[in-house]
C-alpha cells in the first residue's frame, strides 16, 4: 500500500505529552518520528504485560536528563510479571501498584482507573478523566457487565480491532465487527479501533466498513493520529 496510514507500528497513546498508555518495543522510535520530547513523560500506565506492550520500557528507562523517575503504574500482577521479564531494566521507574477500579490521581491533573477485561492474560482497559473521559482498551476478547458499567458516557473509546471479522481472528481478541456492537452499547460519542493487524485490511477499506456497519461515530486509528478533546 502507498497509503501512509497502512504503515502500522504497535499501538500506544500519549495524553497531553505526559501520560503514556503502554510501552511497545518501538515506542522510542515513534516518539522520535513524531518529534515528541520523551523527557516530558511523567507517567506510564500498562494495560497488560504482553511483550508488545511492555518491551519499550527498556528504552524509556534510559532517557537522559530526566529530573525524576517516570511513574510506572499497573496492578500487582502486571508489574510482578514485568519485573520478572525485564529485571533491572525497570529500576529507573517508580513502580506504583493499584487495584482494579481503584482511582488514581496523577500529578498531571488526570484521574485514572484500570477496568478488568477478558484477554489471554490479566488485562485492563484504562479510563482517563481529564475534563472529558476516554477509555483505551487495545486488547481484549470480552468485557463483562461488571466492567461495562464503568464505560458509559465517554467522549472517546479506543478499542481492540485486531481483525475485521471472525476470519483470521486471533485468540484473546475481539473483532471489529464485534467492536461495533460493543461501541453502540457503551454509548461513547466516538469509537476508534486500534491494534490492527497488517492482514486485517487497508485503512481506507476499514474506514468504509465501520461507517457502513456502525455509523459516522466509528473510525480507524493510525500512527501519528492526533485528537483534540
Short mmCIF file of C-alpha atoms in Angstrom, two decimals:
data_model
loop_
_atom_site.label_atom_id
_atom_site.label_comp_id
_atom_site.label_asym_id
_atom_site.label_seq_id
_atom_site.Cartn_x
_atom_site.Cartn_y
_atom_site.Cartn_z
CA UNK A 1 0.00 0.00 0.00
CA UNK A 2 1.12 3.54 -0.76
CA UNK A 3 -1.16 4.94 1.96
CA UNK A 4 0.97 6.04 4.92
CA UNK A 5 -1.89 5.06 7.25
CA UNK A 6 -1.24 1.42 6.33
CA UNK A 7 2.25 1.57 7.88
CA UNK A 8 1.34 0.22 11.30
CA UNK A 9 3.62 0.05 14.32
CA UNK A 10 2.47 -1.30 17.68
CA UNK A 11 -0.24 0.68 19.49
CA UNK A 12 0.16 3.19 22.30
CA UNK A 13 -1.28 6.61 23.06
CA UNK A 14 0.22 9.69 24.66
CA UNK A 15 -2.10 12.03 26.57
CA UNK A 16 -1.09 15.70 26.77
CA UNK A 17 2.58 14.82 26.10
CA UNK A 18 2.89 13.43 29.65
CA UNK A 19 0.86 10.25 30.19
CA UNK A 20 1.78 7.21 28.10
CA UNK A 21 -0.57 4.25 27.88
CA UNK A 22 1.53 1.13 27.20
CA UNK A 23 5.16 0.97 26.10
CA UNK A 24 5.56 -1.09 22.91
CA UNK A 25 9.02 -2.10 21.64
CA UNK A 26 9.13 0.65 19.01
CA UNK A 27 7.84 3.46 21.25
CA UNK A 28 11.12 5.39 21.36
CA UNK A 29 11.28 5.28 17.56
CA UNK A 30 7.71 6.59 17.39
CA UNK A 31 8.41 9.44 19.82
CA UNK A 32 11.38 10.48 17.71
CA UNK A 33 9.45 10.11 14.46
CA UNK A 34 6.71 12.47 15.65
CA UNK A 35 9.12 14.92 17.33
CA UNK A 36 7.87 14.25 20.87
CA UNK A 37 10.26 15.01 23.72
CA UNK A 38 10.40 11.84 25.89
CA UNK A 39 11.69 13.79 28.90
CA UNK A 40 8.18 15.26 29.26
CA UNK A 41 6.67 11.84 30.04
CA UNK A 42 5.83 11.63 33.74
CA UNK A 43 3.59 8.56 33.92
CA UNK A 44 3.13 5.23 32.12
CA UNK A 45 0.08 3.04 32.66
CA UNK A 46 0.25 -0.58 31.43
CA UNK A 47 -2.87 -2.38 30.21
CA UNK A 48 -1.20 -5.81 30.38
CA UNK A 49 2.21 -7.47 30.27
CA UNK A 50 2.48 -8.96 26.79
CA UNK A 51 5.82 -8.16 25.17
CA UNK A 52 4.30 -5.92 22.50
CA UNK A 53 3.05 -3.59 25.25
CA UNK A 54 5.98 -3.52 27.68
CA UNK A 55 9.32 -4.00 25.90
CA UNK A 56 9.65 -0.29 25.16
CA UNK A 57 10.24 0.20 28.88
CA UNK A 58 13.90 -0.62 28.30
CA UNK A 59 14.43 2.50 26.19
CA UNK A 60 12.13 4.70 28.27
CA UNK A 61 14.03 3.74 31.41
CA UNK A 62 17.23 5.09 29.84
CA UNK A 63 16.01 8.59 28.98
CA UNK A 64 18.73 11.06 29.93
CA UNK A 65 18.27 14.43 31.65
CA UNK A 66 15.08 13.45 33.45
CA UNK A 67 14.75 15.22 36.78
CA UNK A 68 12.78 12.38 38.38
CA UNK A 69 11.77 8.79 37.66
CA UNK A 70 8.76 8.06 35.47
CA UNK A 71 5.83 6.57 37.40
CA UNK A 72 5.11 3.06 36.13
CA UNK A 73 1.53 2.20 37.07
CA UNK A 74 -0.44 -1.05 36.91
CA UNK A 75 -1.71 -3.85 39.15
CA UNK A 76 0.48 -6.07 41.31
CA UNK A 77 0.02 -8.98 38.89
CA UNK A 78 1.05 -7.00 35.82
CA UNK A 79 4.04 -5.32 37.49
CA UNK A 80 5.22 -8.62 39.01
CA UNK A 81 5.40 -10.13 35.54
CA UNK A 82 7.18 -7.05 34.18
CA UNK A 83 9.81 -7.30 36.94
CA UNK A 84 10.45 -10.97 36.16
CA UNK A 85 10.62 -10.30 32.43
CA UNK A 86 12.77 -7.19 32.45
CA UNK A 87 14.77 -7.39 35.67
CA UNK A 88 17.00 -4.39 36.37
CA UNK A 89 15.79 -2.67 33.19
CA UNK A 90 12.85 -1.16 35.09
CA UNK A 91 14.85 0.04 38.09
CA UNK A 92 14.71 3.50 36.55
CA UNK A 93 10.95 3.72 37.18
CA UNK A 94 8.95 4.47 40.30
CA UNK A 95 6.63 1.46 40.39
CA UNK A 96 3.10 2.10 41.64
CA UNK A 97 0.71 -0.79 42.21
CA UNK A 98 -3.00 -0.11 42.07
CA UNK A 99 -6.07 -2.32 42.32
CA UNK A 100 -8.75 -2.74 39.63
CA UNK A 101 -11.35 0.06 39.80
CA UNK A 102 -9.14 1.99 42.24
CA UNK A 103 -8.98 5.69 41.42
CA UNK A 104 -5.52 7.12 40.94
CA UNK A 105 -4.98 10.87 40.90
CA UNK A 106 -1.96 11.70 38.80
CA UNK A 107 0.22 14.77 39.34
CA UNK A 108 -0.59 15.82 35.78
CA UNK A 109 -4.20 16.66 36.72
CA UNK A 110 -5.65 13.39 35.46
CA UNK A 111 -7.65 10.72 37.22
CA UNK A 112 -7.31 7.14 36.04
CA UNK A 113 -8.79 3.70 36.63
CA UNK A 114 -7.93 0.19 35.48
CA UNK A 115 -11.04 -1.71 34.39
CA UNK A 116 -10.71 -5.52 34.00
CA UNK A 117 -11.24 -7.07 30.57
CA UNK A 118 -11.04 -10.68 29.37
CA UNK A 119 -7.85 -11.43 27.40
CA UNK A 120 -5.36 -14.32 27.28
CA UNK A 121 -3.58 -12.81 30.31
CA UNK A 122 -4.54 -10.39 33.10
CA UNK A 123 -5.55 -7.27 31.20
CA UNK A 124 -7.31 -3.95 31.63
CA UNK A 125 -8.94 -1.05 29.90
CA UNK A 126 -7.65 2.32 31.08
CA UNK A 127 -10.21 5.01 31.80
CA UNK A 128 -8.79 8.53 31.95
CA UNK A 129 -10.67 11.61 33.07
CA UNK A 130 -9.08 14.92 32.22
CA UNK A 131 -12.15 17.02 31.69
CA UNK A 132 -13.74 14.69 29.15
CA UNK A 133 -13.46 10.92 29.80
CA UNK A 134 -11.81 8.47 27.43
CA UNK A 135 -11.13 4.73 27.53
CA UNK A 136 -8.19 2.89 25.99
CA UNK A 137 -8.59 -0.90 25.63
CA UNK A 138 -6.19 -2.13 22.93
CA UNK A 139 -6.52 -5.88 23.58
CA UNK A 140 -9.43 -7.92 24.88
CA UNK A 141 -11.77 -10.74 23.91
CA UNK A 142 -14.72 -9.70 26.05
CA UNK A 143 -15.81 -7.11 28.59
CA UNK A 144 -18.04 -8.39 31.37
CA UNK A 145 -21.16 -6.47 32.52
CA UNK A 146 -19.40 -5.64 35.82
CA UNK A 147 -16.83 -3.67 33.82
CA UNK A 148 -19.13 -2.29 31.13
CA UNK A 149 -20.98 -0.17 33.67
CA UNK A 150 -17.80 1.91 34.01
CA UNK A 151 -17.73 2.59 30.26
CA UNK A 152 -20.75 4.85 29.87
CA UNK A 153 -20.94 8.49 28.75
CA UNK A 154 -17.49 8.51 27.15
CA UNK A 155 -16.18 11.17 24.85
CA UNK A 156 -13.87 8.65 23.17
CA UNK A 157 -13.26 4.89 23.28
CA UNK A 158 -10.21 3.37 21.59
CA UNK A 159 -10.65 -0.41 21.42
CA UNK A 160 -9.23 -3.64 20.01
CA UNK A 161 -9.60 -4.05 16.25
CA UNK A 162 -7.07 -6.77 15.52
CA UNK A 163 -9.27 -8.45 12.89
CA UNK A 164 -12.17 -7.30 10.75
CA UNK A 165 -14.42 -10.34 11.14
CA UNK A 166 -14.11 -13.85 12.55
CA UNK A 167 -11.90 -14.83 9.63
CA UNK A 168 -8.32 -14.57 10.87
CA UNK A 169 -9.44 -13.68 14.39
CA UNK A 170 -6.62 -14.03 16.94
CA UNK A 171 -7.18 -15.82 20.23
CA UNK A 172 -7.94 -13.40 23.02
CA UNK A 173 -9.07 -10.58 20.73
CA UNK A 174 -12.42 -9.22 19.65
CA UNK A 175 -13.17 -8.43 16.01
CA UNK A 176 -14.04 -5.02 14.60
CA UNK A 177 -17.46 -6.45 13.79
CA UNK A 178 -17.96 -7.29 17.49
CA UNK A 179 -16.46 -3.96 18.50
CA UNK A 180 -19.11 -2.08 16.54
CA UNK A 181 -21.80 -3.76 18.61
CA UNK A 182 -19.88 -3.01 21.81
CA UNK A 183 -19.39 0.63 20.77
CA UNK A 184 -23.12 1.05 20.29
CA UNK A 185 -23.75 -0.49 23.70
CA UNK A 186 -21.33 1.63 25.76
CA UNK A 187 -22.62 4.94 24.36
CA UNK A 188 -19.31 6.57 23.53
CA UNK A 189 -19.51 9.65 21.29
CA UNK A 190 -16.56 8.45 19.20
CA UNK A 191 -15.11 4.93 18.83
CA UNK A 192 -11.78 4.21 17.18
CA UNK A 193 -10.24 0.80 16.51
CA UNK A 194 -6.55 0.19 17.16
CA UNK A 195 -4.15 -2.80 17.39
CA UNK A 196 -4.98 -3.55 13.76
CA UNK A 197 -3.18 -6.44 12.08
CA UNK A 198 -1.46 -5.94 8.73
CA UNK A 199 -3.66 -8.63 7.18
CA UNK A 200 -6.91 -7.20 8.56
CA UNK A 201 -7.45 -4.81 5.61
CA UNK A 202 -6.26 -1.46 4.34
CA UNK A 203 -7.13 1.69 6.25
CA UNK A 204 -9.46 3.10 3.61
CA UNK A 205 -11.42 -0.15 3.35
CA UNK A 206 -11.70 -0.45 7.12
CA UNK A 207 -12.97 3.14 7.41
CA UNK A 208 -15.68 2.36 4.88
CA UNK A 209 -16.54 -0.91 6.69
CA UNK A 210 -17.02 0.60 10.17
CA UNK A 211 -19.05 3.56 8.93
CA UNK A 212 -21.25 1.35 6.79
CA UNK A 213 -21.85 -1.12 9.65
CA UNK A 214 -21.89 1.26 12.61
CA UNK A 215 -22.22 4.86 11.51
CA UNK A 216 -20.15 8.04 11.49
CA UNK A 217 -19.01 7.80 15.12
CA UNK A 218 -16.78 4.83 14.26
CA UNK A 219 -13.30 5.19 12.80
CA UNK A 220 -9.88 3.58 12.42
CA UNK A 221 -6.85 4.86 14.33
CA UNK A 222 -3.50 5.23 12.60
CA UNK A 223 0.09 6.01 13.55
CA UNK A 224 0.53 9.72 14.30
CA UNK A 225 -3.18 10.43 14.77
CA UNK A 226 -3.78 13.47 16.99
CA UNK A 227 -7.09 14.04 18.77
CA UNK A 228 -8.21 17.25 20.46
CA UNK A 229 -10.85 16.90 23.19
#
